[in-house]
mmCIF file of C-alpha atoms and ligand atoms in Angstrom:
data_model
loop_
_atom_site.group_PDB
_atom_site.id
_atom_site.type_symbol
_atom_site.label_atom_id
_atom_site.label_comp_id
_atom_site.label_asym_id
_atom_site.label_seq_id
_atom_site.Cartn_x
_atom_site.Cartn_y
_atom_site.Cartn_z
ATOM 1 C CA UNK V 1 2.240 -16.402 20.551
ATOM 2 C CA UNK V 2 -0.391 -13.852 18.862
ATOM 3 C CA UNK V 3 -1.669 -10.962 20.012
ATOM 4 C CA UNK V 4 -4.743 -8.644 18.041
ATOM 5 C CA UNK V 5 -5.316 -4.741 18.717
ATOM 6 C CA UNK V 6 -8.390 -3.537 17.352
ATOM 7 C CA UNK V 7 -8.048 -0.173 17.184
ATOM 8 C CA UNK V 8 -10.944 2.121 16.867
ATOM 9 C CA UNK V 9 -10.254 3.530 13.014
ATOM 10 C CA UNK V 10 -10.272 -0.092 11.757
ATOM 11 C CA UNK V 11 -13.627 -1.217 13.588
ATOM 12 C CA UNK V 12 -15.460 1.178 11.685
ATOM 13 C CA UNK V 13 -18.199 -1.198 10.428
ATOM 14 C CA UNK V 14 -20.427 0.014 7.472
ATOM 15 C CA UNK V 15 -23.524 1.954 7.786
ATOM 16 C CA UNK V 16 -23.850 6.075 7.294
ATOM 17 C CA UNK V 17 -21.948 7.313 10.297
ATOM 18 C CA UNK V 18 -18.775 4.992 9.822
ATOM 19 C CA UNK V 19 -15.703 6.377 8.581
ATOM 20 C CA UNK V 20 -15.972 4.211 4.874
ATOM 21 C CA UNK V 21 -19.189 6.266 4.582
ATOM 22 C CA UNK V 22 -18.099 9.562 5.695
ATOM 23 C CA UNK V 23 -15.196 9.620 2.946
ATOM 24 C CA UNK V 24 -17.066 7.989 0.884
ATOM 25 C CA UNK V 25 -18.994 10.872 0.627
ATOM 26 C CA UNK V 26 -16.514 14.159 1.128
ATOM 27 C CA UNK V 27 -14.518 12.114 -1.718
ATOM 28 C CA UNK V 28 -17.124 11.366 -4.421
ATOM 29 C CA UNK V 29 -18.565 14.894 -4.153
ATOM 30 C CA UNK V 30 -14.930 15.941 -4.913
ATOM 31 C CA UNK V 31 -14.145 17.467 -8.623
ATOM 32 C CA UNK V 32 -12.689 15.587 -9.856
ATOM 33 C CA UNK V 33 -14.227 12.500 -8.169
ATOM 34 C CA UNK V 34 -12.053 10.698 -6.179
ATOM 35 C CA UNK V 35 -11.678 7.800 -3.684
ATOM 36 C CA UNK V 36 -8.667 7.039 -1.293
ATOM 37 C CA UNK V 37 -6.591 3.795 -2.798
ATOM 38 C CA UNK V 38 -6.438 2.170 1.091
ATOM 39 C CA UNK V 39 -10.196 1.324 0.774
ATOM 40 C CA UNK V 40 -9.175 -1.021 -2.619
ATOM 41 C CA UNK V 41 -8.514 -3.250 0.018
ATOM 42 C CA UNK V 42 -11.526 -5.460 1.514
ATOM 43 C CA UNK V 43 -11.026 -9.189 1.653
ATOM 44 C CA UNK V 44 -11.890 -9.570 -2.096
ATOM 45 C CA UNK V 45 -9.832 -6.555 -2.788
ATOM 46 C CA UNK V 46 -6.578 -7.839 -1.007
ATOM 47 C CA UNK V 47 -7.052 -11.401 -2.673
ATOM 48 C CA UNK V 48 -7.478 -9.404 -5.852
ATOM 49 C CA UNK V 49 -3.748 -7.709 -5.049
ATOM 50 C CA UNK V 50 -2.194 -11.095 -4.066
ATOM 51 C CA UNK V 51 -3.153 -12.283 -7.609
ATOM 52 C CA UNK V 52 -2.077 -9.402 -9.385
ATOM 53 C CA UNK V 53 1.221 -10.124 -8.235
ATOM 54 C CA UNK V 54 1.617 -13.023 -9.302
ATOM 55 C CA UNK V 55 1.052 -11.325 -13.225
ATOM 56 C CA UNK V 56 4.271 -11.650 -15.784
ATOM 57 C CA UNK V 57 3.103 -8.067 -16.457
ATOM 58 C CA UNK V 58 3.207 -6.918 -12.857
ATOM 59 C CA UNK V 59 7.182 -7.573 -11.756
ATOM 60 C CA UNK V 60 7.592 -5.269 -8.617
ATOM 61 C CA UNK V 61 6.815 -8.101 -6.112
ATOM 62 C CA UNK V 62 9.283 -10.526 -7.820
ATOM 63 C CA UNK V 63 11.968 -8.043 -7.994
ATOM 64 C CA UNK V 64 11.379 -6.731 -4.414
ATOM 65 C CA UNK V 65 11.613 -10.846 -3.420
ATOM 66 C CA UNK V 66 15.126 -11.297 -4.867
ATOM 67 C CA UNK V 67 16.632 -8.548 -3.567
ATOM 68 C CA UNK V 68 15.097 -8.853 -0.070
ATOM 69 C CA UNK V 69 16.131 -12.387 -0.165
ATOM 70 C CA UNK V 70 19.742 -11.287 -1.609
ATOM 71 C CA UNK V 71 20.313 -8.773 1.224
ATOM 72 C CA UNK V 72 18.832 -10.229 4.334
ATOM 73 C CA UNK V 73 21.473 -10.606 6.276
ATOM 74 C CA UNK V 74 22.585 -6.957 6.176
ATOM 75 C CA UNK V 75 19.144 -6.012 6.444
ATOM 76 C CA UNK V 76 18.006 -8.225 9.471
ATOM 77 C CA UNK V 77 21.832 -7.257 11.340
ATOM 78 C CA UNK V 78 21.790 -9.242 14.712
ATOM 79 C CA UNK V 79 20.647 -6.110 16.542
ATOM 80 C CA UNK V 80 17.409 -5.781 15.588
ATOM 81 C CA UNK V 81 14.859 -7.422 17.889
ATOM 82 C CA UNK V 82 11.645 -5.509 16.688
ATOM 83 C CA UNK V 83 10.016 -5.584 13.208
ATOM 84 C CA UNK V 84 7.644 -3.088 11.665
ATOM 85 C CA UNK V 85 6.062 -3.756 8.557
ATOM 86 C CA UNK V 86 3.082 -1.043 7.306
ATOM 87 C CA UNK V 87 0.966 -2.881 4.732
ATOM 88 C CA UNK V 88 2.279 -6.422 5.911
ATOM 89 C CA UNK V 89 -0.216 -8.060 3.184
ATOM 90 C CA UNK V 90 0.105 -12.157 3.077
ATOM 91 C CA UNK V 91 3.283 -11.284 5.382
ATOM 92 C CA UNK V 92 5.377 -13.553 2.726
ATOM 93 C CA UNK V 93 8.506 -11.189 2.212
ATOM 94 C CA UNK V 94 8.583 -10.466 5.937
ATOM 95 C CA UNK V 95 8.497 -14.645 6.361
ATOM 96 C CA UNK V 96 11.539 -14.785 3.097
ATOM 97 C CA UNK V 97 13.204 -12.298 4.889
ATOM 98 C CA UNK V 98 13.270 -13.948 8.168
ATOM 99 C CA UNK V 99 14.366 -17.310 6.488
ATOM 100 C CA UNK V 100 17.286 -15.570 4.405
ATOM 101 C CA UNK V 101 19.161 -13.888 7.119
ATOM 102 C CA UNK V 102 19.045 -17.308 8.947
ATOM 103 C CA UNK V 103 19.189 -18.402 12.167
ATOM 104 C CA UNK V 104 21.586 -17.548 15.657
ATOM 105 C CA UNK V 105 19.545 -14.518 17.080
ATOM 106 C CA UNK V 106 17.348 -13.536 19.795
ATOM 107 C CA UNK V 107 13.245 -13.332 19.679
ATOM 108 C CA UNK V 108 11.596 -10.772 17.132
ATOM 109 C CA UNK V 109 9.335 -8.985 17.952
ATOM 110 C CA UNK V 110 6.886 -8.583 14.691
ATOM 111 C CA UNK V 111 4.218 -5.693 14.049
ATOM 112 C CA UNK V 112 2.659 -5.967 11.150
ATOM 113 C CA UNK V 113 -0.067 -3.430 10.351
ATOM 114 C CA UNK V 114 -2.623 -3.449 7.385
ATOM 115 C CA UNK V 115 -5.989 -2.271 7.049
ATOM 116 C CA UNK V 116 -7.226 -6.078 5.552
ATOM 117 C CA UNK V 117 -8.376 -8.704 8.440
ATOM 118 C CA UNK V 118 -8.084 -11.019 6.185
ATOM 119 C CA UNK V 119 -4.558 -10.542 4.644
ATOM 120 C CA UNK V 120 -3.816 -9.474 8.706
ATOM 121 C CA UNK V 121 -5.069 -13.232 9.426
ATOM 122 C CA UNK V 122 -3.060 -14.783 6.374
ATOM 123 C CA UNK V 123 0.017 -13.230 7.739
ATOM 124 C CA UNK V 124 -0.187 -14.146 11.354
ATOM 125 C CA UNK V 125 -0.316 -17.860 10.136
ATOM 126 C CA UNK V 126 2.502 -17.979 8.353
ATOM 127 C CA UNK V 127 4.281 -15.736 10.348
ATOM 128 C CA UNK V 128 3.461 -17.679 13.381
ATOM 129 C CA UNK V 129 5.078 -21.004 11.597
ATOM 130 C CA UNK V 130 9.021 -19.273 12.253
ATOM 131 C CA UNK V 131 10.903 -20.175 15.425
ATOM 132 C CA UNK V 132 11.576 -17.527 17.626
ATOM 133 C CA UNK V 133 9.290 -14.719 17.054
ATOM 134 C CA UNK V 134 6.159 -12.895 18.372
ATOM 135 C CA UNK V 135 3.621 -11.344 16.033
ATOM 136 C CA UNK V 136 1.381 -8.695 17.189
ATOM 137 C CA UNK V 137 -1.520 -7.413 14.541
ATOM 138 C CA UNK V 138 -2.419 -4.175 13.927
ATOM 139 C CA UNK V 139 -5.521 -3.968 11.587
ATOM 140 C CA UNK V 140 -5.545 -0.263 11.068
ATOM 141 C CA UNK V 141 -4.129 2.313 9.197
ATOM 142 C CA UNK V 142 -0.160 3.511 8.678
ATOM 143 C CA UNK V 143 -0.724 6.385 10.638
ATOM 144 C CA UNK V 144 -2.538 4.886 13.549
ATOM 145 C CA UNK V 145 -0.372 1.855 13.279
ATOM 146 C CA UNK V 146 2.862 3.987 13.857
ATOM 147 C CA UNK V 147 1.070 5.658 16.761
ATOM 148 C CA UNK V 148 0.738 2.304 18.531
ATOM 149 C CA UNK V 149 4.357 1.000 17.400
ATOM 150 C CA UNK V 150 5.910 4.422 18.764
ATOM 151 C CA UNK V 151 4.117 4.068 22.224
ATOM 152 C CA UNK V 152 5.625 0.322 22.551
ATOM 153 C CA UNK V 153 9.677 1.241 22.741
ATOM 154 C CA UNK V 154 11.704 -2.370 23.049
ATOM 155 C CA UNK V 155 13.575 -2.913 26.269
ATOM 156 C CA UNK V 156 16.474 -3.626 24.321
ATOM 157 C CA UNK V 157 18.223 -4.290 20.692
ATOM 158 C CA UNK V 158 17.148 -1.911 17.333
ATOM 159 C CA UNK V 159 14.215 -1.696 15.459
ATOM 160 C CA UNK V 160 13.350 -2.310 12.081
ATOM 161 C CA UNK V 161 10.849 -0.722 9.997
ATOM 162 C CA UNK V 162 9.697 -2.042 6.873
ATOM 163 C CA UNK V 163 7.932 0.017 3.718
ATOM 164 C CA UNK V 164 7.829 -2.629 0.907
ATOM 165 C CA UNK V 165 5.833 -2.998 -2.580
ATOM 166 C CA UNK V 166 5.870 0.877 -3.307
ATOM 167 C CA UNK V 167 3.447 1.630 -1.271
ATOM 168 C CA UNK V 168 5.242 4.559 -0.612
ATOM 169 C CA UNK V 169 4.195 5.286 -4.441
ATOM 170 C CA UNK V 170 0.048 6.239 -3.370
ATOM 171 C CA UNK V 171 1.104 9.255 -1.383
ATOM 172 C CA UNK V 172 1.435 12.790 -3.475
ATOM 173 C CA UNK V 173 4.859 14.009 -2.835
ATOM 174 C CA UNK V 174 3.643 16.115 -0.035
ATOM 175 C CA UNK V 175 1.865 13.687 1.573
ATOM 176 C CA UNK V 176 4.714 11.318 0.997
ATOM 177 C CA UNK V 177 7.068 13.808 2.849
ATOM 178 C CA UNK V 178 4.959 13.998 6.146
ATOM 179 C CA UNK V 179 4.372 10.249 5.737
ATOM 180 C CA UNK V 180 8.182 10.054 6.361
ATOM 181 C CA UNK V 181 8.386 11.882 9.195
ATOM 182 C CA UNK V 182 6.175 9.962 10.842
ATOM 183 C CA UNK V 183 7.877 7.119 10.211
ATOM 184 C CA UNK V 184 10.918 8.988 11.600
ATOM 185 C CA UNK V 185 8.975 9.943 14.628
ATOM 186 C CA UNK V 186 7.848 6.599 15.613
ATOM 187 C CA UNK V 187 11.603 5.242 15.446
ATOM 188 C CA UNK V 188 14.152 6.286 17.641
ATOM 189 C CA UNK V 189 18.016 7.062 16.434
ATOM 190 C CA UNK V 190 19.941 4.212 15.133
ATOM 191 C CA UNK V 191 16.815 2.351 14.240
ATOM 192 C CA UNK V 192 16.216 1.788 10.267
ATOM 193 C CA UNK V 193 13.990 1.868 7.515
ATOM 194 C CA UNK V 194 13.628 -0.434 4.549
ATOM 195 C CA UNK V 195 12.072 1.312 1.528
ATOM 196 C CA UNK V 196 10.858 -0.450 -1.366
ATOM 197 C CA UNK V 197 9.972 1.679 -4.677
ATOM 198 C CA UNK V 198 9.339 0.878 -7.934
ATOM 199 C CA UNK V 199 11.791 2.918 -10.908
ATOM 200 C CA UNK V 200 10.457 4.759 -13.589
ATOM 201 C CA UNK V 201 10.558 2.592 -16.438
ATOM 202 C CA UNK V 202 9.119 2.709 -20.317
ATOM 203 C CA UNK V 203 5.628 3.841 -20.188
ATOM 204 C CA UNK V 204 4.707 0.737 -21.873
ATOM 205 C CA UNK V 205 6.066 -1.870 -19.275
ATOM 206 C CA UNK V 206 4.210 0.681 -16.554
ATOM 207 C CA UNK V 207 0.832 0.821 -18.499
ATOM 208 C CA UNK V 208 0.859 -3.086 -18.597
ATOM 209 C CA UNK V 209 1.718 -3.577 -15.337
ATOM 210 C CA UNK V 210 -1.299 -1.393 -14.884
ATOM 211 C CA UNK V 211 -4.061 -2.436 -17.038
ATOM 212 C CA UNK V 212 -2.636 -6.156 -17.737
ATOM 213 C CA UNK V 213 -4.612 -8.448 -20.570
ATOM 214 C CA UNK V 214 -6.186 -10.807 -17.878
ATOM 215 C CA UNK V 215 -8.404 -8.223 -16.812
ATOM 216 C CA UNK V 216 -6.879 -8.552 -13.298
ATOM 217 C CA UNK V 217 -6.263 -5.300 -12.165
ATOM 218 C CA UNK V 218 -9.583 -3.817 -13.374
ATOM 219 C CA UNK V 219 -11.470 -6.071 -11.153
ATOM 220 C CA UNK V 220 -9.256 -4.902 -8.701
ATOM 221 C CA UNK V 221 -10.581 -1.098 -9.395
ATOM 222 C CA UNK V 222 -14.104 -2.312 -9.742
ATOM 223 C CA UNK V 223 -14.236 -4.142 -6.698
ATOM 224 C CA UNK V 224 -14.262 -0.893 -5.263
ATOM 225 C CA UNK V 225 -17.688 -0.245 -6.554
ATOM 226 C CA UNK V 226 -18.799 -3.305 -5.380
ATOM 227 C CA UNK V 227 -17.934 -2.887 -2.017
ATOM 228 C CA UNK V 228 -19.809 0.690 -1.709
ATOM 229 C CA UNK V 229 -22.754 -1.144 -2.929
ATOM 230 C CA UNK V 230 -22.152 -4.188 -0.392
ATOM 231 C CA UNK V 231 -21.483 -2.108 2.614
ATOM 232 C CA UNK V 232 -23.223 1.224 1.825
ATOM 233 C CA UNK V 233 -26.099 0.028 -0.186
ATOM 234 C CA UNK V 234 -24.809 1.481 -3.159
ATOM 235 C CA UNK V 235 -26.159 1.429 -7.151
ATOM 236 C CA UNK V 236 -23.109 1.187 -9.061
ATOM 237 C CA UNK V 237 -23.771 -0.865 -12.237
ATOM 238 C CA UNK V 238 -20.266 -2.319 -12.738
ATOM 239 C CA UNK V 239 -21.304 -2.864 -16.429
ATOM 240 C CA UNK V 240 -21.252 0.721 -16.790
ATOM 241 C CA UNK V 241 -17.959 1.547 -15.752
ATOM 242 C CA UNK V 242 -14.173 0.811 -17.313
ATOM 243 C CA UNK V 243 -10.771 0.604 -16.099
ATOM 244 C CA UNK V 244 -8.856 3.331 -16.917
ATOM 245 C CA UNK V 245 -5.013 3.653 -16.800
ATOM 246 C CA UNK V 246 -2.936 5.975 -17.874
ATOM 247 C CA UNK V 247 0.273 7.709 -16.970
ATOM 248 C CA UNK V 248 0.940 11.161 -16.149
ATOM 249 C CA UNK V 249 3.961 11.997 -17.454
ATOM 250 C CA UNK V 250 4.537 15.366 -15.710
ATOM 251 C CA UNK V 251 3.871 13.980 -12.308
ATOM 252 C CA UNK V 252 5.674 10.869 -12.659
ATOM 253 C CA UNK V 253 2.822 8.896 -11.993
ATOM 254 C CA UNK V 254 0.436 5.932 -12.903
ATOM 255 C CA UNK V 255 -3.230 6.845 -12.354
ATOM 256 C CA UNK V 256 -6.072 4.249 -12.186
ATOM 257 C CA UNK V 257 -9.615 5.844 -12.737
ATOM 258 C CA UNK V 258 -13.242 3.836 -13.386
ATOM 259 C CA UNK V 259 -15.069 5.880 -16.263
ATOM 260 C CA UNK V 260 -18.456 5.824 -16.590
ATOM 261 C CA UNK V 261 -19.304 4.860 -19.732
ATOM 262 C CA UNK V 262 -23.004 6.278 -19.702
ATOM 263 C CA UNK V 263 -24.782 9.220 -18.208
ATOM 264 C CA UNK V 264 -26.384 7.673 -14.852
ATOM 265 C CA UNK V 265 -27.539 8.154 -11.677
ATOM 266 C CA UNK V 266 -25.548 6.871 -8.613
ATOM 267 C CA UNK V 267 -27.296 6.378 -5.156
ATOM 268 C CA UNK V 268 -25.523 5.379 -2.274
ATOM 269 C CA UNK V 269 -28.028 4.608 0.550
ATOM 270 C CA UNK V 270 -25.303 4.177 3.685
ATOM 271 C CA UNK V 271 -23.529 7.005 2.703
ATOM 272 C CA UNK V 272 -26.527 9.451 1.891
ATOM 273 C CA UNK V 273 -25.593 10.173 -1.679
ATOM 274 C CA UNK V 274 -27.578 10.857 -4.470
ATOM 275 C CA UNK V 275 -25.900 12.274 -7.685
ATOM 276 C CA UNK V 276 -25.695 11.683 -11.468
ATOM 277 C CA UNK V 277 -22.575 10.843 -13.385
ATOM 278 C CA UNK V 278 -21.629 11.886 -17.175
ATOM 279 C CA UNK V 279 -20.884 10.021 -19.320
ATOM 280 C CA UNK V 280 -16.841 9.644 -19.676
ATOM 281 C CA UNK V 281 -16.699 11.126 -15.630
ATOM 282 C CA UNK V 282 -13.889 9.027 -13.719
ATOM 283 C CA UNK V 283 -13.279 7.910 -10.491
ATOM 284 C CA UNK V 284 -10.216 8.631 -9.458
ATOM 285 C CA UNK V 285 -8.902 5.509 -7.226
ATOM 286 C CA UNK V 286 -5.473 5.455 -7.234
ATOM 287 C CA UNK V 287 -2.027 6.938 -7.471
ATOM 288 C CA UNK V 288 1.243 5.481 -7.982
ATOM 289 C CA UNK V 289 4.596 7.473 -8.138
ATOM 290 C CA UNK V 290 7.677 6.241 -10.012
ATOM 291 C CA UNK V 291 10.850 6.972 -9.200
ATOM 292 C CA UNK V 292 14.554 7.395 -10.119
ATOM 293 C CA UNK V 293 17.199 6.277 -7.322
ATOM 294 C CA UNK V 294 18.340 9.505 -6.135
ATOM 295 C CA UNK V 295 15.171 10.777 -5.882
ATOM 296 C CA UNK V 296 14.531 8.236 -2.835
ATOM 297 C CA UNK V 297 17.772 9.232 -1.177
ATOM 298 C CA UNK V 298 16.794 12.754 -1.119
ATOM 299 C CA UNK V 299 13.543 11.888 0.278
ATOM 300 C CA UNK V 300 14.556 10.143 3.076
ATOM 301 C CA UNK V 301 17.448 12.274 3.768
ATOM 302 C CA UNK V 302 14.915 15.222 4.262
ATOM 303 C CA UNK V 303 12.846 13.334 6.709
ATOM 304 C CA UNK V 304 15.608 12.244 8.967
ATOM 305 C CA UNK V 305 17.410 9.668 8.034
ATOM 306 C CA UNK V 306 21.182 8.946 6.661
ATOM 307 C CA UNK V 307 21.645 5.930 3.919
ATOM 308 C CA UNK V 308 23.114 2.610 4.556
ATOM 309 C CA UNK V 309 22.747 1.181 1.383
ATOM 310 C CA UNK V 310 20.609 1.100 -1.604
ATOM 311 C CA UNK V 311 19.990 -1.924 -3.906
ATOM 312 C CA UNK V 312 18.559 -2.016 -7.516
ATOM 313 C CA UNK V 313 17.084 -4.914 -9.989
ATOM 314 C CA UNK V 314 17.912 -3.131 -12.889
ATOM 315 C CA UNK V 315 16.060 -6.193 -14.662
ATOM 316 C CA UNK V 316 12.600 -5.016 -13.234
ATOM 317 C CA UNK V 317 13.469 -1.044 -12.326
ATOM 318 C CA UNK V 318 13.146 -1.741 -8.390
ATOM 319 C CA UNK V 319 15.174 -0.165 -5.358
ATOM 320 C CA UNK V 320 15.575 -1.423 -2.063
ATOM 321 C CA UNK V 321 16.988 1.603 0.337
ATOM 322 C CA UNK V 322 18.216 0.596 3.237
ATOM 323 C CA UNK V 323 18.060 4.073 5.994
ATOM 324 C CA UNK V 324 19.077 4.788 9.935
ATOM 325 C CA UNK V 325 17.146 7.283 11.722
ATOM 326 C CA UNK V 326 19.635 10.352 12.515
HETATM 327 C C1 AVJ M 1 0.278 -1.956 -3.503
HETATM 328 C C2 AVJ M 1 -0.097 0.338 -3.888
HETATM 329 C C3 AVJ M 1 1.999 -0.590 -4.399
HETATM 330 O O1 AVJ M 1 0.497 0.929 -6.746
HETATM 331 O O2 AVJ M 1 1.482 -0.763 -7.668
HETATM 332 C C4 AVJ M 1 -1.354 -2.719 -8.183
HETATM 333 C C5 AVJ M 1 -1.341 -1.345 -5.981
HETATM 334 N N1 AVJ M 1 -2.618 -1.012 -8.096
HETATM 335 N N2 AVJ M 1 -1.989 -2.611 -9.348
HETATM 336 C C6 AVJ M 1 0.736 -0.269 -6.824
HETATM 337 C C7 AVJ M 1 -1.760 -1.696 -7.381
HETATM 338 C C8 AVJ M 1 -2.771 -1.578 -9.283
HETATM 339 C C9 AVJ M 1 0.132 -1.212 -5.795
HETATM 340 N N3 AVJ M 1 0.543 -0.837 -4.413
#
């Protein structure tokens, strides 16, 4: 059984007044120029992602795999009835995950939340295949996806929240904190966490990972621009703009930019923008963090919860951290 909640925040459908084109516009009038990573992820976007993990260069998702699939059974403990995974994607690791720990329990309840209808759609499918479980969609953001999880308390049994893929890695490290809490807020004490983050590792194997030689994950980045121009009757002349990656070695992070590569003038229609780029101005469209294990414990131990366990592919540089809520 399926259920959808549309949810205000993720109907927004294009045109000046929607919320794509109002921070569309407070973002790219920013200096520098910036646009929030979440909107990477339109259907071509998300199908974009999927492929990008499949990439030799790009080993998070393959790392994150074997160690769900390793630890299922302590992570999926017969007490937990409700699952909540933010940024569900093709809902594949939640479906390994499910088929590691095996069978002998009760229903599950799954929530899976992510800003893509299409990924949303992908994962209801195969989620939908498993015995024993109900999957309700949430095609919204994090924070508006918590809301509605943290309104809907279970009868009985624990609940499981799951963070995968280092997302966790987009959010600026105070941003990240509050982020947290949330996350805290929405469970109640003796439910867990499941935090996936990618290590720090040699700024080679991150800059690959990043700008890999199949050109992947700079159509990725430009997609952006071609979904302003799709849904906001934008300009951008995606021949006149390059992937950028580079990491920032004092912040511990991987930055993805699109640099203009010629002076020009950018007009965006839908989102009543009218400006002129120089040439070598970026785009900033994305953030992500790196970092070392005990980092993550202090993180989460400052937003409320207490560590069960924390796993790590040393092979790839990933960490699984397994948290209650105190
Ligand atoms: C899905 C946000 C975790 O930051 O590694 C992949 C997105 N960007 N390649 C990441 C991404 C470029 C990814 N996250």
């Amino acid at each position: 059984m399926t259920t959808t909640v549309l949810t205000k925040a993720s109907a927004a459908t294009p045109g000046s007044g929607s919320r794509f084109a109002n921070e569309v516009r407070h973002f790219l009038t920013l200096h520098p120029r910036q646009l929030p990573s979440h909107f990477l992820y339109d259907d071509l976007g998300s199908a974009l992602f999927e492929a990008i993990c499949r990439l030799p260069w790009y080993s998070l998702t393959r790392a994150e795999l074997r160690l769900l699939q390793a630890q299922a059974r302590e992570i999926l403990s017969p007490g937990v009835t409700t699952v909540l995974e933010l940024g569900s994607g093709s809902g594949a690791k939640l479906s390994a995950l499910i088929e590691s720990a095996g069978s002998g329990r009760g229903r599950l309840d799954l929530h899976i939340v992510d800003v893509s209808g299409s990924a949303l759609a992908q994962a209801e499918q195969e989620l939908g295949r498993l015995e024993n479980v109900r999957v309700v969609t949430h095609r919204t953001t994090y924070e508006a996806g918590l809301e509605e999880f943290g309104l809907a308390r279970p009868a009985a049994g624990r609940r499981l929240a799951l963070f995968l893929g280092s997302n966790i890695g987009n959010f600026d490290p105070p941003g990240r904190d509050v982020f947290l809490r949330s996350v805290r807020s929405a469970l109640g004490q003796g439910d867990d966490l499941l935090l996936g983050v990618d290590l720090l590792k040699p700024r080679r194997d991150l800059l690959v990972a990043y700008d890999d030689p199949l050109g992947v994950t700079a159509a990725f980045n430009l997609n952006l621009l071609a979904r302003i121009n799709r849904e906001l009757q934008g300009n951008f002349d995606l021949g006149a703009f390059t992937h950028r990656a580079l990491w920032n070695e004092e912040r511990s992070r991987i930055e993805m930019h699109l640099r203009s590569s010629q002076r020009q003038r950018i007009l965006i229609r839908g989102a009543d923008l009218d400006f002129v780029m120089a040439e070598g101005e970026t785009i900033w469209t994305e953030s992500s963090y790196k970092y070392e294990p005990p980092e993550i414990v202090s993180m989460l131990e400052r937003s409320g919860f207490g560590i069960h366990a924390q796993w790590i592919d040393a092979v790839d540089g990933f960490a699984l951290t397994l948290a209650g809520a105190v």
